[in-house]
PDB file of C-alpha atoms in Angstrom:
ATOM      1  CA  UNK A   1      24.405 -42.605  30.435  1.00 52.00           C
ATOM      2  CA  UNK A   2      24.226 -41.784  26.790  1.00 52.00           C
ATOM      3  CA  UNK A   3      26.608 -42.279  23.983  1.00 53.00           C
ATOM      4  CA  UNK A   4      29.461 -39.708  23.836  1.00 55.00           C
ATOM      5  CA  UNK A   5      29.081 -38.930  20.088  1.00 53.00           C
ATOM      6  CA  UNK A   6      25.291 -38.663  20.193  1.00 53.00           C
ATOM      7  CA  UNK A   7      25.127 -35.053  21.516  1.00 53.00           C
ATOM      8  CA  UNK A   8      27.557 -33.909  18.839  1.00 58.00           C
ATOM      9  CA  UNK A   9      25.496 -35.655  16.144  1.00 55.00           C
ATOM     10  CA  UNK A  10      22.329 -33.913  17.389  1.00 56.00           C
ATOM     11  CA  UNK A  11      23.935 -30.508  16.965  1.00 49.00           C
ATOM     12  CA  UNK A  12      25.132 -31.409  13.489  1.00 51.00           C
ATOM     13  CA  UNK A  13      21.595 -32.444  12.526  1.00 49.00           C
ATOM     14  CA  UNK A  14      20.222 -29.164  13.893  1.00 47.00           C
ATOM     15  CA  UNK A  15      22.779 -27.122  11.907  1.00 48.00           C
ATOM     16  CA  UNK A  16      22.002 -29.120   8.760  1.00 49.00           C
ATOM     17  CA  UNK A  17      18.216 -28.579   9.142  1.00 51.00           C
ATOM     18  CA  UNK A  18      18.767 -24.834   9.677  1.00 53.00           C
ATOM     19  CA  UNK A  19      20.958 -24.586   6.558  1.00 51.00           C
ATOM     20  CA  UNK A  20      18.427 -26.439   4.398  1.00 49.00           C
ATOM     21  CA  UNK A  21      15.613 -24.218   5.742  1.00 54.00           C
ATOM     22  CA  UNK A  22      17.563 -21.106   4.769  1.00 48.00           C
ATOM     23  CA  UNK A  23      18.104 -22.434   1.255  1.00 47.00           C
ATOM     24  CA  UNK A  24      14.379 -23.056   0.799  1.00 53.00           C
ATOM     25  CA  UNK A  25      13.560 -19.614   2.199  1.00 50.00           C
ATOM     26  CA  UNK A  26      15.967 -18.066  -0.341  1.00 50.00           C
ATOM     27  CA  UNK A  27      14.105 -19.798  -3.167  1.00 51.00           C
ATOM     28  CA  UNK A  28      10.747 -18.409  -2.015  1.00 54.00           C
ATOM     29  CA  UNK A  29      11.889 -14.806  -1.669  1.00 57.00           C
ATOM     30  CA  UNK A  30       9.335 -12.328  -3.021  1.00 57.00           C
ATOM     31  CA  UNK A  31      10.330 -11.201  -6.486  1.00 60.00           C
ATOM     32  CA  UNK A  32      10.123  -7.520  -7.369  1.00 63.00           C
ATOM     33  CA  UNK A  33       7.195  -6.592  -9.634  1.00 75.00           C
ATOM     34  CA  UNK A  34       7.754  -6.847 -13.356  1.00 88.00           C
ATOM     35  CA  UNK A  35       6.791  -4.282 -15.928  1.00 94.00           C
ATOM     36  CA  UNK A  36       2.997  -4.468 -16.462  1.00 95.00           C
ATOM     37  CA  UNK A  37       1.446  -5.649 -19.714  1.00 94.00           C
ATOM     38  CA  UNK A  38       1.077  -2.706 -22.099  1.00 95.00           C
ATOM     39  CA  UNK A  39       4.055  -0.901 -20.583  1.00 97.00           C
ATOM     40  CA  UNK A  40       7.732  -0.708 -21.461  1.00 97.00           C
ATOM     41  CA  UNK A  41      10.174  -0.292 -18.589  1.00 96.00           C
ATOM     42  CA  UNK A  42      13.813   0.721 -18.535  1.00 94.00           C
ATOM     43  CA  UNK A  43      16.014   1.146 -15.476  1.00 91.00           C
ATOM     44  CA  UNK A  44      13.953   3.949 -13.918  1.00 96.00           C
ATOM     45  CA  UNK A  45      11.278   4.816 -16.513  1.00 97.00           C
ATOM     46  CA  UNK A  46       7.983   3.250 -17.538  1.00 98.00           C
ATOM     47  CA  UNK A  47       5.882   4.088 -20.598  1.00 98.00           C
ATOM     48  CA  UNK A  48       2.355   2.684 -20.822  1.00 98.00           C
ATOM     49  CA  UNK A  49       0.440   2.905 -24.104  1.00 97.00           C
ATOM     50  CA  UNK A  50      -3.144   1.883 -24.803  1.00 96.00           C
ATOM     51  CA  UNK A  51      -3.755   0.489 -21.303  1.00 96.00           C
ATOM     52  CA  UNK A  52      -7.319   0.342 -19.948  1.00 93.00           C
ATOM     53  CA  UNK A  53      -6.488   1.197 -16.318  1.00 92.00           C
ATOM     54  CA  UNK A  54      -3.599   2.301 -14.137  1.00 94.00           C
ATOM     55  CA  UNK A  55      -1.557  -0.832 -13.339  1.00 93.00           C
ATOM     56  CA  UNK A  56      -0.902  -1.414  -9.644  1.00 88.00           C
ATOM     57  CA  UNK A  57       2.590  -2.888  -9.883  1.00 90.00           C
ATOM     58  CA  UNK A  58       5.756  -1.400 -11.302  1.00 94.00           C
ATOM     59  CA  UNK A  59       9.417  -2.108 -10.583  1.00 93.00           C
ATOM     60  CA  UNK A  60      10.352  -0.261  -7.378  1.00 90.00           C
ATOM     61  CA  UNK A  61      13.089   1.821  -9.046  1.00 92.00           C
ATOM     62  CA  UNK A  62      10.693   3.512 -11.528  1.00 96.00           C
ATOM     63  CA  UNK A  63      10.797   7.285 -10.931  1.00 98.00           C
ATOM     64  CA  UNK A  64       9.217   8.416 -14.217  1.00 98.00           C
ATOM     65  CA  UNK A  65       5.874   7.057 -15.435  1.00 98.00           C
ATOM     66  CA  UNK A  66       4.022   8.046 -18.619  1.00 98.00           C
ATOM     67  CA  UNK A  67       0.569   7.118 -19.923  1.00 98.00           C
ATOM     68  CA  UNK A  68      -0.027   7.783 -23.626  1.00 98.00           C
ATOM     69  CA  UNK A  69      -3.183   7.077 -25.658  1.00 97.00           C
ATOM     70  CA  UNK A  70      -4.674   5.043 -22.827  1.00 95.00           C
ATOM     71  CA  UNK A  71      -8.350   4.168 -22.572  1.00 92.00           C
ATOM     72  CA  UNK A  72      -9.292   4.920 -18.975  1.00 90.00           C
ATOM     73  CA  UNK A  73     -11.678   7.784 -18.187  1.00 93.00           C
ATOM     74  CA  UNK A  74     -10.625   8.716 -14.682  1.00 94.00           C
ATOM     75  CA  UNK A  75      -7.758   8.590 -12.258  1.00 95.00           C
ATOM     76  CA  UNK A  76      -9.303   7.028  -9.170  1.00 94.00           C
ATOM     77  CA  UNK A  77      -8.224   7.645  -5.589  1.00 94.00           C
ATOM     78  CA  UNK A  78      -4.969   6.045  -4.427  1.00 94.00           C
ATOM     79  CA  UNK A  79      -4.031   4.864  -7.937  1.00 94.00           C
ATOM     80  CA  UNK A  80      -0.317   5.260  -7.235  1.00 95.00           C
ATOM     81  CA  UNK A  81       0.160   4.079  -3.635  1.00 94.00           C
ATOM     82  CA  UNK A  82       2.370   1.233  -4.908  1.00 91.00           C
ATOM     83  CA  UNK A  83       4.785   3.597  -6.699  1.00 94.00           C
ATOM     84  CA  UNK A  84       6.002   5.945  -3.937  1.00 95.00           C
ATOM     85  CA  UNK A  85       9.352   6.682  -5.644  1.00 96.00           C
ATOM     86  CA  UNK A  86       7.749   8.516  -8.597  1.00 98.00           C
ATOM     87  CA  UNK A  87       9.170  11.956  -9.321  1.00 98.00           C
ATOM     88  CA  UNK A  88       7.549  12.549 -12.720  1.00 99.00           C
ATOM     89  CA  UNK A  89       4.096  11.484 -13.903  1.00 99.00           C
ATOM     90  CA  UNK A  90       2.694  12.210 -17.364  1.00 98.00           C
ATOM     91  CA  UNK A  91      -0.730  11.647 -18.917  1.00 98.00           C
ATOM     92  CA  UNK A  92      -1.021  12.741 -22.547  1.00 97.00           C
ATOM     93  CA  UNK A  93      -3.486  12.023 -25.374  1.00 96.00           C
ATOM     94  CA  UNK A  94      -5.698   9.820 -23.188  1.00 96.00           C
ATOM     95  CA  UNK A  95      -9.481   9.681 -22.755  1.00 94.00           C
ATOM     96  CA  UNK A  96      -9.298  11.054 -19.196  1.00 94.00           C
ATOM     97  CA  UNK A  97     -12.228  13.230 -18.197  1.00 94.00           C
ATOM     98  CA  UNK A  98     -12.124  13.217 -14.365  1.00 94.00           C
ATOM     99  CA  UNK A  99      -9.527  13.220 -11.576  1.00 95.00           C
ATOM    100  CA  UNK A 100     -10.880  11.717  -8.358  1.00 95.00           C
ATOM    101  CA  UNK A 101     -10.261  12.703  -4.741  1.00 95.00           C
ATOM    102  CA  UNK A 102      -6.802  11.628  -3.498  1.00 96.00           C
ATOM    103  CA  UNK A 103      -5.881  10.388  -6.984  1.00 96.00           C
ATOM    104  CA  UNK A 104      -2.177  10.952  -6.303  1.00 97.00           C
ATOM    105  CA  UNK A 105      -2.101   9.838  -2.680  1.00 95.00           C
ATOM    106  CA  UNK A 106       1.158   8.145  -1.663  1.00 95.00           C
ATOM    107  CA  UNK A 107       3.507  10.101  -3.939  1.00 97.00           C
ATOM    108  CA  UNK A 108       5.694  12.041  -1.481  1.00 96.00           C
ATOM    109  CA  UNK A 109       8.498  12.616  -4.018  1.00 97.00           C
ATOM    110  CA  UNK A 110       6.412  13.647  -7.059  1.00 98.00           C
ATOM    111  CA  UNK A 111       7.815  16.908  -8.466  1.00 98.00           C
ATOM    112  CA  UNK A 112       6.406  17.055 -12.006  1.00 99.00           C
ATOM    113  CA  UNK A 113       2.838  16.233 -13.044  1.00 98.00           C
ATOM    114  CA  UNK A 114       1.729  16.681 -16.649  1.00 98.00           C
ATOM    115  CA  UNK A 115      -1.930  15.987 -17.468  1.00 98.00           C
ATOM    116  CA  UNK A 116      -2.067  17.360 -20.999  1.00 98.00           C
ATOM    117  CA  UNK A 117      -4.168  16.859 -24.127  1.00 97.00           C
ATOM    118  CA  UNK A 118      -6.885  14.853 -22.387  1.00 97.00           C
ATOM    119  CA  UNK A 119     -10.627  15.478 -21.995  1.00 96.00           C
ATOM    120  CA  UNK A 120     -10.631  16.547 -18.359  1.00 96.00           C
ATOM    121  CA  UNK A 121     -13.706  18.606 -17.568  1.00 94.00           C
ATOM    122  CA  UNK A 122     -13.761  18.136 -13.797  1.00 91.00           C
ATOM    123  CA  UNK A 123     -11.264  17.746 -10.971  1.00 94.00           C
ATOM    124  CA  UNK A 124     -12.094  16.865  -7.378  1.00 94.00           C
ATOM    125  CA  UNK A 125     -11.172  19.673  -4.951  1.00 95.00           C
ATOM    126  CA  UNK A 126      -8.940  17.131  -3.189  1.00 95.00           C
ATOM    127  CA  UNK A 127      -7.388  15.523  -6.270  1.00 95.00           C
ATOM    128  CA  UNK A 128      -3.901  16.856  -5.537  1.00 96.00           C
ATOM    129  CA  UNK A 129      -4.008  16.416  -1.750  1.00 94.00           C
ATOM    130  CA  UNK A 130      -0.670  15.282  -0.314  1.00 92.00           C
ATOM    131  CA  UNK A 131       1.526  16.431  -3.220  1.00 96.00           C
ATOM    132  CA  UNK A 132       3.797  18.499  -0.979  1.00 95.00           C
ATOM    133  CA  UNK A 133       6.878  18.121  -3.232  1.00 97.00           C
ATOM    134  CA  UNK A 134       5.113  19.048  -6.494  1.00 98.00           C
ATOM    135  CA  UNK A 135       6.959  21.871  -8.264  1.00 98.00           C
ATOM    136  CA  UNK A 136       5.340  21.856 -11.717  1.00 98.00           C
ATOM    137  CA  UNK A 137       1.750  21.044 -12.722  1.00 98.00           C
ATOM    138  CA  UNK A 138       0.439  21.253 -16.275  1.00 98.00           C
ATOM    139  CA  UNK A 139      -3.245  20.830 -17.140  1.00 97.00           C
ATOM    140  CA  UNK A 140      -2.879  22.194 -20.693  1.00 97.00           C
ATOM    141  CA  UNK A 141      -5.239  21.256 -23.528  1.00 97.00           C
ATOM    142  CA  UNK A 142      -8.098  19.831 -21.481  1.00 97.00           C
ATOM    143  CA  UNK A 143     -11.779  20.799 -21.230  1.00 96.00           C
ATOM    144  CA  UNK A 144     -11.429  22.629 -17.918  1.00 94.00           C
ATOM    145  CA  UNK A 145     -13.330  25.878 -17.549  1.00 92.00           C
ATOM    146  CA  UNK A 146     -12.806  26.389 -13.820  1.00 92.00           C
ATOM    147  CA  UNK A 147     -10.855  24.795 -11.004  1.00 93.00           C
ATOM    148  CA  UNK A 148     -12.306  24.025  -7.577  1.00 93.00           C
ATOM    149  CA  UNK A 149     -11.580  26.495  -4.790  1.00 91.00           C
ATOM    150  CA  UNK A 150      -8.506  25.514  -2.753  1.00 90.00           C
ATOM    151  CA  UNK A 151      -7.506  22.759  -5.228  1.00 94.00           C
ATOM    152  CA  UNK A 152      -3.858  23.776  -4.661  1.00 93.00           C
ATOM    153  CA  UNK A 153      -4.127  24.005  -0.857  1.00 91.00           C
ATOM    154  CA  UNK A 154      -1.103  22.504   0.922  1.00 91.00           C
ATOM    155  CA  UNK A 155       1.077  22.544  -2.205  1.00 93.00           C
ATOM    156  CA  UNK A 156       3.695  25.015  -0.951  1.00 91.00           C
ATOM    157  CA  UNK A 157       6.442  23.781  -3.309  1.00 94.00           C
ATOM    158  CA  UNK A 158       4.328  24.435  -6.433  1.00 94.00           C
ATOM    159  CA  UNK A 159       5.968  27.175  -8.510  1.00 93.00           C
ATOM    160  CA  UNK A 160       4.518  26.639 -11.995  1.00 86.00           C
ATOM    161  CA  UNK A 161       0.943  25.873 -13.066  1.00 88.00           C
TER     162      UNK A 161
END
């Protein structure tokens, strides 16, 4: 025979251990990404100036992202897979000269893409693959002479180029 209060004390200890475990788990919760160095973020916008590459982390509520006077030469594949909520993306007055295959992969909600006043001379035929929601694309003031065949394939929502 055991002691009558011992079973009740065991349950109390178990409840106490569970409560303490939950408190520690709360303290270790993953924090949302902060605004990257070289960028300024507001509630749903981010502006990056003079950055050397596309940062991989932005706050999850950013829907508008702009790169101005930045020093990277190309937009590499899958550069924006960590920012799926983006609706507007702007690159202006940068040193960009090439857009790689699948550069905008993972942007299902992107509607406006402005790549203006850069040095782009070449675009991969699959650079815009997956941009099914894109309505407006501007490639003004670049060094483009021709565009690859079928570069706009699968972009049924596109109404203005």
